PDB file of C-alpha atoms and ligand atoms in Angstrom:
ATOM      1  CA  GLU A 163       0.000   0.000   0.000  1.00 76.00           C
ATOM      2  CA  ALA A 164       1.413   3.367  -1.087  1.00 94.00           C
ATOM      3  CA  LEU A 165       1.767   6.262   1.317  1.00 97.00           C
ATOM      4  CA  ILE A 166       2.128   8.895  -1.400  1.00 97.00           C
ATOM      5  CA  GLN A 167       0.716   8.473  -4.845  1.00 97.00           C
ATOM      6  CA  MET A 168       1.050  11.437  -7.171  1.00 97.00           C
ATOM      7  CA  GLU A 169      -0.066  11.308 -10.765  1.00 97.00           C
ATOM      8  CA  HIS A 170       0.759  13.997 -13.311  1.00 97.00           C
ATOM      9  CA  ILE A 171       0.995  16.805 -10.779  1.00 97.00           C
ATOM     10  CA  VAL A 172       1.269  20.263 -12.318  1.00 98.00           C
ATOM     11  CA  LYS A 173       1.652  23.378 -10.188  1.00 98.00           C
ATOM     12  CA  GLU A 174       1.559  26.804 -11.755  1.00 98.00           C
ATOM     13  CA  TYR A 175       1.970  30.193 -10.147  1.00 97.00           C
ATOM     14  CA  LEU A 176       0.777  33.446 -11.644  1.00 95.00           C
ATOM     15  CA  LEU A 177       3.373  36.149 -11.272  1.00 92.00           C
ATOM     16  CA  GLY A 178       2.726  39.561 -12.824  1.00 93.00           C
ATOM     17  CA  GLY A 179       0.510  38.095 -15.550  1.00 93.00           C
ATOM     18  CA  GLN A 180       3.059  35.405 -16.317  1.00 96.00           C
ATOM     19  CA  VAL A 181       2.482  31.717 -15.689  1.00 97.00           C
ATOM     20  CA  ILE A 182       5.337  29.946 -13.911  1.00 97.00           C
ATOM     21  CA  ARG A 183       5.202  26.180 -14.017  1.00 98.00           C
ATOM     22  CA  ALA A 184       6.930  25.108 -10.797  1.00 98.00           C
ATOM     23  CA  LEU A 185       6.011  21.419 -11.148  1.00 98.00           C
ATOM     24  CA  ASN A 186       5.675  19.984 -14.617  1.00 98.00           C
ATOM     25  CA  ASP A 187       3.960  16.597 -14.749  1.00 97.00           C
ATOM     26  CA  VAL A 188       5.374  14.943 -11.638  1.00 98.00           C
ATOM     27  CA  SER A 189       4.376  11.365 -10.847  1.00 97.00           C
ATOM     28  CA  LEU A 190       5.686   9.736  -7.701  1.00 96.00           C
ATOM     29  CA  LEU A 191       5.096   6.735  -5.512  1.00 97.00           C
ATOM     30  CA  VAL A 192       6.416   6.516  -1.952  1.00 97.00           C
ATOM     31  CA  ARG A 193       5.735   3.488   0.212  1.00 97.00           C
ATOM     32  CA  HIS A 194       5.338   3.352   3.977  1.00 97.00           C
ATOM     33  CA  GLY A 195       8.714   3.138   5.695  1.00 97.00           C
ATOM     34  CA  GLU A 196      10.872   4.829   3.078  1.00 97.00           C
ATOM     35  CA  PHE A 197      13.548   7.448   3.842  1.00 97.00           C
ATOM     36  CA  VAL A 198      13.516   9.880   0.919  1.00 98.00           C
ATOM     37  CA  ALA A 199      15.550  12.996   0.188  1.00 97.00           C
ATOM     38  CA  ILE A 200      14.182  15.435  -2.366  1.00 98.00           C
ATOM     39  CA  MET A 201      17.060  17.419  -3.815  1.00 97.00           C
ATOM     40  CA  GLY A 202      17.852  19.738  -6.682  1.00 96.00           C
ATOM     41  CA  PRO A 203      19.165  23.201  -7.496  1.00 95.00           C
ATOM     42  CA  SER A 204      17.482  26.416  -6.400  1.00 95.00           C
ATOM     43  CA  GLY A 205      14.276  27.001  -8.360  1.00 96.00           C
ATOM     44  CA  SER A 206      13.894  23.345  -9.371  1.00 97.00           C
ATOM     45  CA  GLY A 207      10.579  22.966  -7.509  1.00 97.00           C
ATOM     46  CA  LYS A 208      11.610  21.469  -4.162  1.00 97.00           C
ATOM     47  CA  SER A 209       9.639  23.895  -1.990  1.00 96.00           C
ATOM     48  CA  THR A 210       6.612  23.553  -4.203  1.00 97.00           C
ATOM     49  CA  MET A 211       6.929  19.793  -3.907  1.00 97.00           C
ATOM     50  CA  MET A 212       7.197  20.099  -0.120  1.00 97.00           C
ATOM     51  CA  ASN A 213       3.980  22.150  -0.115  1.00 96.00           C
ATOM     52  CA  MET A 214       2.220  19.536  -2.240  1.00 97.00           C
ATOM     53  CA  ILE A 215       3.364  16.531  -0.200  1.00 97.00           C
ATOM     54  CA  GLY A 216       2.598  18.396   3.037  1.00 97.00           C
ATOM     55  CA  CYS A 217      -0.934  19.336   1.963  1.00 96.00           C
ATOM     56  CA  LEU A 218      -0.035  23.008   2.390  1.00 95.00           C
ATOM     57  CA  ASP A 219      -1.108  23.855  -1.142  1.00 94.00           C
ATOM     58  CA  VAL A 220      -3.179  22.240  -3.901  1.00 93.00           C
ATOM     59  CA  PRO A 221      -1.921  21.312  -7.362  1.00 95.00           C
ATOM     60  CA  THR A 222      -3.152  23.109 -10.487  1.00 96.00           C
ATOM     61  CA  SER A 223      -3.897  19.692 -11.938  1.00 96.00           C
ATOM     62  CA  GLY A 224      -3.129  16.055 -11.258  1.00 97.00           C
ATOM     63  CA  ARG A 225      -4.031  13.631  -8.543  1.00 96.00           C
ATOM     64  CA  TYR A 226      -2.543  13.214  -5.058  1.00 97.00           C
ATOM     65  CA  VAL A 227      -3.551  10.358  -2.787  1.00 97.00           C
ATOM     66  CA  LEU A 228      -1.991  10.437   0.695  1.00 97.00           C
ATOM     67  CA  ASP A 229      -2.402   7.317   2.806  1.00 96.00           C
ATOM     68  CA  GLY A 230      -5.636   6.436   1.030  1.00 94.00           C
ATOM     69  CA  VAL A 231      -7.075   9.965   1.115  1.00 95.00           C
ATOM     70  CA  GLU A 232      -7.518  11.813  -2.165  1.00 95.00           C
ATOM     71  CA  VAL A 233      -6.074  15.155  -1.129  1.00 93.00           C
ATOM     72  CA  SER A 234      -6.562  17.016  -4.390  1.00 83.00           C
ATOM     73  CA  THR A 235     -10.349  17.180  -3.847  1.00 86.00           C
ATOM     74  CA  LEU A 236     -10.394  18.306  -0.191  1.00 92.00           C
ATOM     75  CA  THR A 237     -11.485  21.659   1.251  1.00 93.00           C
ATOM     76  CA  GLU A 238      -8.974  23.718   3.223  1.00 92.00           C
ATOM     77  CA  ASP A 239     -10.388  22.555   6.562  1.00 93.00           C
ATOM     78  CA  GLU A 240     -10.245  18.931   5.511  1.00 94.00           C
ATOM     79  CA  MET A 241      -6.665  19.438   4.326  1.00 95.00           C
ATOM     80  CA  ALA A 242      -5.730  20.945   7.688  1.00 92.00           C
ATOM     81  CA  TYR A 243      -7.161  17.905   9.427  1.00 91.00           C
ATOM     82  CA  VAL A 244      -5.261  15.476   7.192  1.00 94.00           C
ATOM     83  CA  ARG A 245      -2.110  17.523   7.776  1.00 93.00           C
ATOM     84  CA  ASN A 246      -2.420  17.325  11.573  1.00 89.00           C
ATOM     85  CA  GLN A 247      -3.307  13.686  11.542  1.00 91.00           C
ATOM     86  CA  LYS A 248      -0.841  12.331   9.013  1.00 96.00           C
ATOM     87  CA  ILE A 249       2.199  14.618   8.889  1.00 97.00           C
ATOM     88  CA  GLY A 250       4.832  15.618  11.419  1.00 97.00           C
ATOM     89  CA  PHE A 251       6.703  18.670  10.144  1.00 97.00           C
ATOM     90  CA  ILE A 252      10.251  19.711  10.927  1.00 98.00           C
ATOM     91  CA  PHE A 253      11.770  22.966   9.697  1.00 97.00           C
ATOM     92  CA  GLN A 254      15.106  24.667   9.240  1.00 96.00           C
ATOM     93  CA  ASN A 255      14.396  27.110  12.056  1.00 97.00           C
ATOM     94  CA  PHE A 256      12.643  24.603  14.309  1.00 97.00           C
ATOM     95  CA  ASN A 257       9.457  26.738  14.644  1.00 97.00           C
ATOM     96  CA  LEU A 258       9.135  26.173  18.368  1.00 98.00           C
ATOM     97  CA  LEU A 259       7.007  28.522  20.461  1.00 98.00           C
ATOM     98  CA  PRO A 260       9.545  30.603  22.444  1.00 98.00           C
ATOM     99  CA  ARG A 261       7.472  31.102  25.605  1.00 97.00           C
ATOM    100  CA  MET A 262       6.703  27.435  26.015  1.00 98.00           C
ATOM    101  CA  THR A 263       8.939  24.751  27.474  1.00 98.00           C
ATOM    102  CA  ALA A 264      10.129  21.784  25.430  1.00 98.00           C
ATOM    103  CA  LEU A 265       7.426  19.670  27.056  1.00 98.00           C
ATOM    104  CA  GLU A 266       4.675  22.190  26.268  1.00 98.00           C
ATOM    105  CA  ASN A 267       5.858  22.520  22.672  1.00 98.00           C
ATOM    106  CA  VAL A 268       5.621  18.764  22.216  1.00 98.00           C
ATOM    107  CA  GLU A 269       2.171  18.614  23.830  1.00 97.00           C
ATOM    108  CA  LEU A 270       0.767  21.218  21.469  1.00 94.00           C
ATOM    109  CA  PRO A 271      -0.159  19.051  18.442  1.00 92.00           C
ATOM    110  CA  MET A 272      -2.086  16.716  20.745  1.00 93.00           C
ATOM    111  CA  LEU A 273      -4.053  19.658  22.132  1.00 89.00           C
ATOM    112  CA  TYR A 274      -5.302  20.320  18.599  1.00 83.00           C
ATOM    113  CA  MET A 275      -6.288  16.659  18.305  1.00 84.00           C
ATOM    114  CA  GLY A 276      -8.305  16.834  21.547  1.00 88.00           C
ATOM    115  CA  ILE A 277      -6.224  14.300  23.479  1.00 93.00           C
ATOM    116  CA  PRO A 278      -6.767  14.451  27.290  1.00 96.00           C
ATOM    117  CA  ALA A 279      -4.161  16.295  29.405  1.00 96.00           C
ATOM    118  CA  ARG A 280      -2.789  13.263  31.177  1.00 97.00           C
ATOM    119  CA  GLU A 281      -2.223  11.329  27.969  1.00 97.00           C
ATOM    120  CA  ARG A 282      -0.695  14.436  26.374  1.00 97.00           C
ATOM    121  CA  ARG A 283       1.851  14.630  29.166  1.00 98.00           C
ATOM    122  CA  GLU A 284       2.695  10.936  29.025  1.00 98.00           C
ATOM    123  CA  ARG A 285       3.111  10.875  25.263  1.00 98.00           C
ATOM    124  CA  ALA A 286       5.150  14.097  25.191  1.00 98.00           C
ATOM    125  CA  LEU A 287       7.518  12.699  27.826  1.00 98.00           C
ATOM    126  CA  GLU A 288       7.863   9.501  25.863  1.00 98.00           C
ATOM    127  CA  ALA A 289       8.608  11.404  22.629  1.00 98.00           C
ATOM    128  CA  LEU A 290      11.205  13.600  24.366  1.00 98.00           C
ATOM    129  CA  GLU A 291      12.828  10.508  25.775  1.00 98.00           C
ATOM    130  CA  ARG A 292      13.000   8.983  22.297  1.00 97.00           C
ATOM    131  CA  VAL A 293      14.907  11.995  20.985  1.00 97.00           C
ATOM    132  CA  GLY A 294      17.283  11.969  23.950  1.00 97.00           C
ATOM    133  CA  LEU A 295      16.038  15.117  25.686  1.00 97.00           C
ATOM    134  CA  LYS A 296      14.509  13.772  28.854  1.00 96.00           C
ATOM    135  CA  ASP A 297      16.675  16.037  31.004  1.00 97.00           C
ATOM    136  CA  ARG A 298      15.715  19.272  29.196  1.00 97.00           C
ATOM    137  CA  ILE A 299      11.920  19.050  29.214  1.00 98.00           C
ATOM    138  CA  HIS A 300      11.403  22.213  31.287  1.00 98.00           C
ATOM    139  CA  ASN A 301      13.767  24.382  29.251  1.00 98.00           C
ATOM    140  CA  ARG A 302      12.522  26.987  26.791  1.00 98.00           C
ATOM    141  CA  PRO A 303      13.928  27.034  23.235  1.00 98.00           C
ATOM    142  CA  ASN A 304      16.383  29.890  23.957  1.00 98.00           C
ATOM    143  CA  GLU A 305      17.942  27.747  26.694  1.00 98.00           C
ATOM    144  CA  LEU A 306      18.678  24.967  24.222  1.00 98.00           C
ATOM    145  CA  SER A 307      21.274  24.565  21.483  1.00 97.00           C
ATOM    146  CA  GLY A 308      20.212  24.321  17.843  1.00 97.00           C
ATOM    147  CA  GLY A 309      20.571  20.560  17.886  1.00 97.00           C
ATOM    148  CA  GLN A 310      18.499  20.300  21.038  1.00 98.00           C
ATOM    149  CA  GLN A 311      15.806  22.555  19.571  1.00 98.00           C
ATOM    150  CA  GLN A 312      15.608  20.355  16.493  1.00 98.00           C
ATOM    151  CA  ARG A 313      15.238  17.342  18.787  1.00 98.00           C
ATOM    152  CA  VAL A 314      12.281  19.034  20.464  1.00 98.00           C
ATOM    153  CA  ALA A 315      10.812  19.708  17.014  1.00 98.00           C
ATOM    154  CA  ILE A 316      11.304  16.044  16.068  1.00 98.00           C
ATOM    155  CA  ALA A 317       9.599  14.961  19.285  1.00 98.00           C
ATOM    156  CA  ARG A 318       6.715  17.282  18.399  1.00 98.00           C
ATOM    157  CA  ALA A 319       6.634  15.820  14.891  1.00 98.00           C
ATOM    158  CA  ILE A 320       6.357  12.184  16.059  1.00 97.00           C
ATOM    159  CA  VAL A 321       4.052  12.643  19.034  1.00 96.00           C
ATOM    160  CA  ASN A 322       0.818  12.250  17.058  1.00 93.00           C
ATOM    161  CA  ARG A 323       2.210   9.103  15.433  1.00 94.00           C
ATOM    162  CA  PRO A 324       2.018  10.546  11.915  1.00 96.00           C
ATOM    163  CA  SER A 325       2.212   8.599   8.672  1.00 96.00           C
ATOM    164  CA  MET A 326       5.345  10.539   7.780  1.00 98.00           C
ATOM    165  CA  ILE A 327       7.901  13.000   9.068  1.00 98.00           C
ATOM    166  CA  LEU A 328       8.288  15.763   6.493  1.00 98.00           C
ATOM    167  CA  GLY A 329      11.325  18.002   6.792  1.00 98.00           C
ATOM    168  CA  ASP A 330      12.080  21.305   5.079  1.00 96.00           C
ATOM    169  CA  GLU A 331      15.878  21.785   5.179  1.00 96.00           C
ATOM    170  CA  PRO A 332      15.910  20.367   8.725  1.00 97.00           C
ATOM    171  CA  THR A 333      19.696  20.649   9.027  1.00 96.00           C
ATOM    172  CA  GLY A 334      19.994  24.041   7.323  1.00 96.00           C
ATOM    173  CA  ALA A 335      20.689  25.915  10.563  1.00 96.00           C
ATOM    174  CA  LEU A 336      22.975  23.305  12.129  1.00 96.00           C
ATOM    175  CA  ASP A 337      26.735  22.805  12.031  1.00 96.00           C
ATOM    176  CA  SER A 338      28.037  19.598  10.479  1.00 94.00           C
ATOM    177  CA  LYS A 339      28.557  17.752  13.766  1.00 96.00           C
ATOM    178  CA  THR A 340      25.015  18.555  14.916  1.00 97.00           C
ATOM    179  CA  THR A 341      23.725  17.696  11.445  1.00 97.00           C
ATOM    180  CA  GLU A 342      25.279  14.238  11.849  1.00 96.00           C
ATOM    181  CA  ASP A 343      23.569  13.824  15.242  1.00 96.00           C
ATOM    182  CA  ILE A 344      20.176  14.809  13.867  1.00 97.00           C
ATOM    183  CA  LEU A 345      20.582  12.544  10.831  1.00 97.00           C
ATOM    184  CA  ALA A 346      21.520   9.679  13.168  1.00 96.00           C
ATOM    185  CA  LEU A 347      18.334  10.309  15.135  1.00 97.00           C
ATOM    186  CA  LEU A 348      16.236  10.367  11.948  1.00 97.00           C
ATOM    187  CA  HIS A 349      17.973   7.180  10.836  1.00 96.00           C
ATOM    188  CA  GLU A 350      16.990   5.557  14.130  1.00 96.00           C
ATOM    189  CA  LEU A 351      13.364   6.659  13.724  1.00 97.00           C
ATOM    190  CA  HIS A 352      13.424   5.249  10.206  1.00 96.00           C
ATOM    191  CA  GLU A 353      14.714   1.926  11.534  1.00 95.00           C
ATOM    192  CA  GLN A 354      11.765   1.915  13.928  1.00 95.00           C
ATOM    193  CA  GLY A 355       9.420   2.084  10.969  1.00 95.00           C
ATOM    194  CA  ASN A 356       8.822   5.801  10.435  1.00 96.00           C
ATOM    195  CA  THR A 357       8.566   7.206   6.924  1.00 97.00           C
ATOM    196  CA  ILE A 358      10.855  10.203   6.471  1.00 98.00           C
ATOM    197  CA  ILE A 359      10.856  12.694   3.610  1.00 98.00           C
ATOM    198  CA  LEU A 360      13.359  15.538   3.642  1.00 98.00           C
ATOM    199  CA  VAL A 361      13.493  18.405   1.187  1.00 97.00           C
ATOM    200  CA  THR A 362      17.052  19.696   1.133  1.00 96.00           C
ATOM    201  CA  HIS A 363      20.012  20.822  -0.881  1.00 91.00           C
ATOM    202  CA  ASP A 364      22.416  19.491   1.751  1.00 91.00           C
ATOM    203  CA  ALA A 365      24.417  16.641   0.208  1.00 91.00           C
ATOM    204  CA  GLU A 366      25.103  15.261   3.701  1.00 91.00           C
ATOM    205  CA  VAL A 367      21.374  14.652   4.101  1.00 94.00           C
ATOM    206  CA  GLY A 368      21.139  13.044   0.688  1.00 92.00           C
ATOM    207  CA  ALA A 369      23.915  10.648   1.644  1.00 92.00           C
ATOM    208  CA  HIS A 370      21.856   9.369   4.592  1.00 92.00           C
ATOM    209  CA  ALA A 371      18.628   8.793   2.701  1.00 95.00           C
ATOM    210  CA  GLU A 372      17.662   5.455   1.273  1.00 94.00           C
ATOM    211  CA  ARG A 373      16.260   7.076  -1.837  1.00 96.00           C
ATOM    212  CA  VAL A 374      17.237  10.380  -3.459  1.00 97.00           C
ATOM    213  CA  ILE A 375      14.927  12.130  -5.906  1.00 97.00           C
ATOM    214  CA  HIS A 376      16.542  14.937  -7.889  1.00 97.00           C
ATOM    215  CA  PHE A 377      14.403  17.694  -9.312  1.00 97.00           C
ATOM    216  CA  ARG A 378      15.298  19.935 -12.218  1.00 98.00           C
ATOM    217  CA  ASP A 379      13.059  22.502 -13.881  1.00 98.00           C
ATOM    218  CA  GLY A 380       9.975  21.185 -12.111  1.00 98.00           C
ATOM    219  CA  ARG A 381      10.507  17.583 -13.142  1.00 98.00           C
ATOM    220  CA  VAL A 382      12.006  14.466 -11.595  1.00 97.00           C
ATOM    221  CA  GLU A 383      15.457  14.326 -13.142  1.00 97.00           C
ATOM    222  CA  SER A 384      16.558  11.175 -11.361  1.00 95.00           C
ATOM    223  CA  ASP A 385      15.230   8.814  -8.731  1.00 95.00           C
ATOM    224  CA  SER A 386      17.644   6.413  -7.073  1.00 90.00           C
ATOM    225  CA  LEU A 387      14.850   3.931  -6.453  1.00 78.00           C
ATOM    226  CA  PHE A 388      14.480   3.430 -10.196  1.00 65.00           C
ATOM    227  CA  ALA A 389      18.234   3.007 -10.480  1.00 59.00           C
ATOM    228  CA  TYR A 390      18.118   0.400  -7.731  1.00 56.00           C
ATOM    229  CA  GLU A 391      15.194  -1.489  -9.280  1.00 55.00           C
ATOM    230  CA  GLY A 392      16.954  -1.383 -12.629  1.00 46.00           C
ATOM    231  CA  GLU A 393      19.888  -3.312 -11.224  1.00 47.00           C
ATOM    232  CA  SER A 394      17.899  -6.169  -9.760  1.00 43.00           C
TER     233      SER A 394
HETATM  234  P1  ADP B 221      13.172  25.375  -4.989  1.00 94.98           P
HETATM  235  O1  ADP B 221      12.552  25.113  -3.665  1.00 94.98           O
HETATM  236  O2  ADP B 221      13.803  24.164  -5.609  1.00 94.98           O
HETATM  237  O3  ADP B 221      14.106  26.526  -4.958  1.00 94.98           O
HETATM  238  P2  ADP B 221      10.582  26.421  -5.738  1.00 94.98           P
HETATM  239  O4  ADP B 221       9.569  25.363  -5.621  1.00 94.98           O
HETATM  240  O5  ADP B 221      10.668  27.432  -4.651  1.00 94.98           O
HETATM  241  O6  ADP B 221      12.009  25.770  -6.020  1.00 94.98           O
HETATM  242  O7  ADP B 221      10.346  27.232  -7.086  1.00 94.98           O
HETATM  243  C1  ADP B 221      10.084  26.604  -8.342  1.00 94.98           C
HETATM  244  C2  ADP B 221       9.730  27.713  -9.346  1.00 94.98           C
HETATM  245  O8  ADP B 221       8.469  28.286  -8.978  1.00 94.98           O
HETATM  246  C3  ADP B 221      10.708  28.856  -9.363  1.00 94.98           C
HETATM  247  O9  ADP B 221      10.781  29.328 -10.700  1.00 94.98           O
HETATM  248  C4  ADP B 221      10.086  29.887  -8.457  1.00 94.98           C
HETATM  249  O10 ADP B 221      10.494  31.183  -8.820  1.00 94.98           O
HETATM  250  C5  ADP B 221       8.611  29.668  -8.709  1.00 94.98           C
HETATM  251  N1  ADP B 221       7.770  29.983  -7.537  1.00 94.98           N
HETATM  252  C6  ADP B 221       7.791  29.347  -6.345  1.00 94.98           C
HETATM  253  N2  ADP B 221       6.868  29.849  -5.505  1.00 94.98           N
HETATM  254  C7  ADP B 221       6.247  30.845  -6.191  1.00 94.98           C
HETATM  255  C8  ADP B 221       5.181  31.751  -5.886  1.00 94.98           C
HETATM  256  N3  ADP B 221       4.570  31.744  -4.708  1.00 94.98           N
HETATM  257  N4  ADP B 221       4.814  32.623  -6.846  1.00 94.98           N
HETATM  258  C9  ADP B 221       5.419  32.640  -8.039  1.00 94.98           C
HETATM  259  N5  ADP B 221       6.408  31.814  -8.398  1.00 94.98           N
HETATM  260  C10 ADP B 221       6.822  30.921  -7.491  1.00 94.98           C
HETATM  261  P1  ADP B 222      24.490  19.997  20.923  1.00 94.98           P
HETATM  262  O1  ADP B 222      24.585  18.683  21.636  1.00 94.98           O
HETATM  263  O2  ADP B 222      23.081  20.270  20.473  1.00 94.98           O
HETATM  264  O3  ADP B 222      25.485  20.197  19.848  1.00 94.98           O
HETATM  265  P2  ADP B 222      25.983  22.136  22.114  1.00 94.98           P
HETATM  266  O4  ADP B 222      27.272  21.408  22.277  1.00 94.98           O
HETATM  267  O5  ADP B 222      25.811  23.106  21.010  1.00 94.98           O
HETATM  268  O6  ADP B 222      24.775  21.094  22.048  1.00 94.98           O
HETATM  269  O7  ADP B 222      25.622  22.862  23.469  1.00 94.98           O
HETATM  270  C1  ADP B 222      25.980  22.352  24.743  1.00 94.98           C
HETATM  271  C2  ADP B 222      25.121  23.002  25.819  1.00 94.98           C
HETATM  272  O8  ADP B 222      25.184  24.423  25.748  1.00 94.98           O
HETATM  273  C3  ADP B 222      23.665  22.619  25.624  1.00 94.98           C
HETATM  274  O9  ADP B 222      23.272  21.658  26.582  1.00 94.98           O
HETATM  275  C4  ADP B 222      22.874  23.889  25.792  1.00 94.98           C
HETATM  276  O10 ADP B 222      22.167  23.887  27.000  1.00 94.98           O
HETATM  277  C5  ADP B 222      23.885  25.006  25.831  1.00 94.98           C
HETATM  278  N1  ADP B 222      23.675  25.889  24.659  1.00 94.98           N
HETATM  279  C6  ADP B 222      24.185  25.739  23.423  1.00 94.98           C
HETATM  280  N2  ADP B 222      23.806  26.723  22.619  1.00 94.98           N
HETATM  281  C7  ADP B 222      23.025  27.534  23.347  1.00 94.98           C
HETATM  282  C8  ADP B 222      22.336  28.742  23.085  1.00 94.98           C
HETATM  283  N3  ADP B 222      22.335  29.327  21.870  1.00 94.98           N
HETATM  284  N4  ADP B 222      21.626  29.302  24.081  1.00 94.98           N
HETATM  285  C9  ADP B 222      21.602  28.733  25.278  1.00 94.98           C
HETATM  286  N5  ADP B 222      22.244  27.597  25.600  1.00 94.98           N
HETATM  287  C10 ADP B 222      22.953  27.010  24.648  1.00 94.98           C
END
């Protein structure tokens, strides 16, 4: 069963009366449990692809089925629900709420899902333990290093048990040592069965992924999965 099934996705933007085709007939299949890096030069369509996969924007045409749900026909409210339920986001700048502690930040997505307080606390503690931050749960983001903040964000991303972790340049603000640590953590989560999709131009990230999809001019230029299948 596919997690992501995209068929002939086209995304166009209107800019000053001009049509810009950011995605040009993209078809893609991602299965549960994959670790995918989406790479490519600036302007190749990576961010647009991130917005499509993450149900943050709708395609101009084409079909997108996420975990059995046909996303391309949903209303905005329905999309927001699917997003909360199925996707754990991580970002370059962590996007943590500065006035909340690590624990409170991780509890937040469960608040939106209407999970009772006691269960929220238990699950947030468990998620923070999984990312190795059990001893920093009462710290606010500005009391944590970049790597620690990204760990909090990863805990927040996994706490609702999403169908995938979707990252937008998740190592972009980290030094190379911390990048290695975060990639090791993502690798561990992948081993435990999580699906991970990272949009990045960081070659270090690409080297850790199981599958690398290169975009160019709004199209899939290469997909290492095809290369792999071709060899067998
Ligand atoms: P990348 O993330 O690989 O840099 P993007 O998806 O941001 O690529 O951009 C793909 C193309 O779409 C580029 O030509 C970019 O200028 C254009 N584009 C992206 N977002 C918008 C937008 N909101 N309005 C107009 N053009 C856009
Ligand atoms: P990491 O393991 O994420 O690489 P560092 O070695 O960067 O952590 O940081 C070590 C300690 O210094 C951390 O436990 C953190 O509490 C503190 N620290 C690092 N950066 C900051 C910062 N910008 N603000 C406050 N504390 C920081």
